[in-house]
Short mmCIF file of C-alpha atoms in Angstrom, two decimals:
data_model
loop_
_atom_site.label_atom_id
_atom_site.label_comp_id
_atom_site.label_asym_id
_atom_site.label_seq_id
_atom_site.Cartn_x
_atom_site.Cartn_y
_atom_site.Cartn_z
CA UNK A 1 113.20 -202.37 -11.67
CA UNK A 2 110.41 -200.12 -12.51
CA UNK A 3 109.62 -202.23 -15.57
CA UNK A 4 109.33 -205.40 -13.22
CA UNK A 5 106.99 -203.55 -11.07
CA UNK A 6 104.97 -202.42 -13.97
CA UNK A 7 104.63 -205.92 -15.37
CA UNK A 8 103.93 -207.21 -11.98
CA UNK A 9 101.16 -204.74 -11.59
CA UNK A 10 99.45 -205.47 -14.79
CA UNK A 11 99.75 -209.21 -14.21
CA UNK A 12 98.27 -209.02 -10.65
CA UNK A 13 95.52 -206.73 -11.85
CA UNK A 14 94.58 -209.08 -14.63
CA UNK A 15 94.78 -212.02 -12.27
CA UNK A 16 92.50 -210.44 -9.77
CA UNK A 17 89.96 -209.28 -12.58
CA UNK A 18 89.97 -212.77 -14.00
CA UNK A 19 89.60 -214.42 -10.71
CA UNK A 20 86.56 -212.18 -9.79
CA UNK A 21 84.98 -212.65 -13.14
CA UNK A 22 85.27 -216.48 -12.89
CA UNK A 23 84.00 -216.47 -9.29
CA UNK A 24 80.97 -214.27 -10.29
CA UNK A 25 80.21 -216.45 -13.34
CA UNK A 26 80.48 -219.83 -11.33
CA UNK A 27 78.26 -218.50 -8.41
CA UNK A 28 75.80 -217.44 -11.02
CA UNK A 29 75.89 -220.74 -12.93
CA UNK A 30 75.85 -222.80 -9.67
CA UNK A 31 72.68 -220.96 -8.37
CA UNK A 32 70.91 -221.50 -11.70
CA UNK A 33 71.96 -225.06 -11.86
CA UNK A 34 70.72 -225.77 -8.34
CA UNK A 35 67.50 -223.88 -8.32
CA UNK A 36 66.31 -224.28 -11.98
CA UNK A 37 67.71 -227.84 -12.60
CA UNK A 38 68.20 -229.24 -9.35
CA UNK A 39 71.79 -230.17 -10.26
CA UNK A 40 74.86 -229.66 -8.06
CA UNK A 41 78.33 -230.43 -8.52
CA UNK A 42 80.87 -230.72 -5.58
CA UNK A 43 83.76 -229.68 -7.65
CA UNK A 44 82.11 -226.29 -8.43
CA UNK A 45 81.49 -225.63 -4.98
CA UNK A 46 85.08 -226.31 -4.15
CA UNK A 47 86.23 -224.12 -6.95
CA UNK A 48 84.14 -221.18 -5.84
CA UNK A 49 85.90 -221.55 -2.35
CA UNK A 50 89.45 -221.61 -3.93
CA UNK A 51 88.67 -218.71 -6.14
CA UNK A 52 87.30 -216.77 -3.29
CA UNK A 53 90.46 -217.51 -1.30
CA UNK A 54 92.63 -216.55 -4.34
CA UNK A 55 90.78 -213.21 -4.90
CA UNK A 56 91.30 -212.57 -1.02
CA UNK A 57 94.93 -213.43 -1.11
CA UNK A 58 95.80 -211.52 -4.27
CA UNK A 59 93.38 -208.66 -3.62
CA UNK A 60 95.41 -208.23 -0.48
CA UNK A 61 98.48 -207.70 -2.34
CA UNK A 62 96.79 -205.07 -4.40
CA UNK A 63 95.43 -203.49 -1.20
CA UNK A 64 99.02 -203.20 0.12
CA UNK A 65 100.45 -201.96 -3.26
CA UNK A 66 97.88 -199.14 -3.38
CA UNK A 67 97.94 -198.45 0.38
CA UNK A 68 94.22 -199.20 0.73
CA UNK A 69 94.75 -201.00 4.14
CA UNK A 70 93.49 -199.86 7.31
CA UNK A 71 95.70 -197.06 8.89
CA UNK A 72 95.40 -195.29 12.05
CA UNK A 73 96.98 -191.81 11.55
CA UNK A 74 96.40 -190.32 14.88
CA UNK A 75 100.02 -190.32 15.83
CA UNK A 76 101.43 -189.80 12.37
CA UNK A 77 99.36 -186.57 11.93
CA UNK A 78 101.26 -185.10 14.80
CA UNK A 79 104.66 -185.32 13.04
CA UNK A 80 105.63 -183.70 9.88
CA UNK A 81 106.01 -185.43 6.42
CA UNK A 82 109.38 -186.57 7.55
CA UNK A 83 108.01 -188.18 10.73
CA UNK A 84 105.21 -189.85 8.72
CA UNK A 85 107.76 -191.22 6.23
CA UNK A 86 109.86 -192.64 9.07
CA UNK A 87 106.77 -194.12 10.48
CA UNK A 88 105.97 -195.65 7.13
CA UNK A 89 109.39 -197.30 6.77
CA UNK A 90 109.19 -198.84 10.40
CA UNK A 91 105.69 -200.24 9.64
CA UNK A 92 107.02 -201.42 6.28
CA UNK A 93 109.76 -203.23 8.08
CA UNK A 94 107.43 -204.64 10.53
CA UNK A 95 104.93 -205.99 7.70
CA UNK A 96 107.85 -207.56 5.88
CA UNK A 97 109.05 -209.28 9.31
CA UNK A 98 105.51 -210.69 9.63
CA UNK A 99 105.38 -211.86 6.09
CA UNK A 100 108.72 -213.68 6.52
CA UNK A 101 107.47 -215.47 9.63
CA UNK A 102 104.06 -216.22 7.84
CA UNK A 103 105.76 -217.39 4.88
CA UNK A 104 108.14 -219.78 6.81
CA UNK A 105 105.09 -221.28 8.64
CA UNK A 106 103.04 -221.71 5.62
CA UNK A 107 105.81 -223.67 3.92
CA UNK A 108 105.99 -225.93 6.94
CA UNK A 109 102.28 -226.26 6.98
CA UNK A 110 102.16 -227.14 3.13
CA UNK A 111 104.87 -229.86 3.73
CA UNK A 112 102.70 -231.45 6.44
CA UNK A 113 99.35 -231.48 4.83
CA UNK A 114 99.91 -230.34 1.16
CA UNK A 115 99.72 -233.99 -0.32
CA UNK A 116 96.14 -234.50 0.74
CA UNK A 117 93.76 -234.34 -2.33
CA UNK A 118 90.86 -231.86 -2.29
CA UNK A 119 87.61 -233.83 -2.15
CA UNK A 120 85.90 -232.37 -5.16
CA UNK A 121 88.53 -231.60 -7.73
CA UNK A 122 90.94 -234.29 -6.44
CA UNK A 123 94.07 -232.12 -6.78
CA UNK A 124 96.90 -231.85 -4.16
CA UNK A 125 95.99 -229.13 -1.55
CA UNK A 126 99.43 -227.78 -1.80
CA UNK A 127 98.63 -226.39 -5.19
CA UNK A 128 95.80 -224.55 -3.41
CA UNK A 129 97.83 -223.51 -0.37
CA UNK A 130 100.62 -222.19 -2.40
CA UNK A 131 98.55 -219.05 -2.77
CA UNK A 132 99.50 -218.17 0.74
CA UNK A 133 103.26 -217.89 0.58
CA UNK A 134 103.08 -216.47 -2.98
CA UNK A 135 100.95 -213.58 -1.46
CA UNK A 136 103.58 -213.06 1.41
CA UNK A 137 106.26 -212.79 -1.23
CA UNK A 138 104.31 -210.09 -3.12
CA UNK A 139 103.30 -208.28 -0.21
CA UNK A 140 106.93 -208.16 1.12
CA UNK A 141 108.10 -206.97 -2.60
CA UNK A 142 105.65 -204.10 -2.54
CA UNK A 143 106.57 -203.14 1.11
CA UNK A 144 110.20 -203.13 0.00
CA UNK A 145 109.43 -201.02 -3.03
CA UNK A 146 107.62 -198.61 -0.93
CA UNK A 147 110.41 -198.46 1.72
CA UNK A 148 112.81 -197.63 -1.15
CA UNK A 149 110.64 -194.94 -2.34
CA UNK A 150 110.30 -193.31 1.02
CA UNK A 151 114.04 -193.65 1.85
CA UNK A 152 114.96 -192.05 -1.43
CA UNK A 153 112.31 -189.23 -0.90
CA UNK A 154 113.89 -188.72 2.67
CA UNK A 155 117.60 -188.57 1.32
CA UNK A 156 116.75 -186.30 -1.68
CA UNK A 157 115.09 -183.76 0.65
CA UNK A 158 111.68 -183.92 -0.78
CA UNK A 159 110.09 -184.18 2.61
CA UNK A 160 109.66 -181.24 4.77
CA UNK A 161 109.47 -181.46 8.62
CA UNK A 162 106.34 -179.31 8.70
CA UNK A 163 103.05 -180.93 10.31
CA UNK A 164 100.43 -182.09 7.89
CA UNK A 165 97.62 -179.63 6.90
CA UNK A 166 94.83 -179.82 9.23
CA UNK A 167 96.95 -180.53 12.34
#
């Protein structure tokens, strides 16, 4: 399973770098075309919006993977490492629960409105909207992975019950 996570990490990182590079290139190209040559294409503006959404959804997954999301540690600082680990497991379970709800809602939403064609590129919106449930699955995967790691640390006795430094 470690190999699967490693491959997924590399693929996701490559995807996000590619999306961000493409987004930057297209924005610069569109600005040059618009202000230097007075040319504007609807499909490029739409593609920029889609790339921005993709960087947001898949960047979110990387943020969850690297624990770079907002955390309020006021309460967890009061407990030892074991208390923080238990708190992390509970928070992870809540995140997974929310991802399941959002996943199910997004599938229903895509089934209702996914067949409409995008105005600029003329592709079914379900191809664009698919990013949302995919990001839900990936966030849930990384949360399960983190919970597994924390539970193994608790069971192996790696975590002490002493309070954090600075408490």
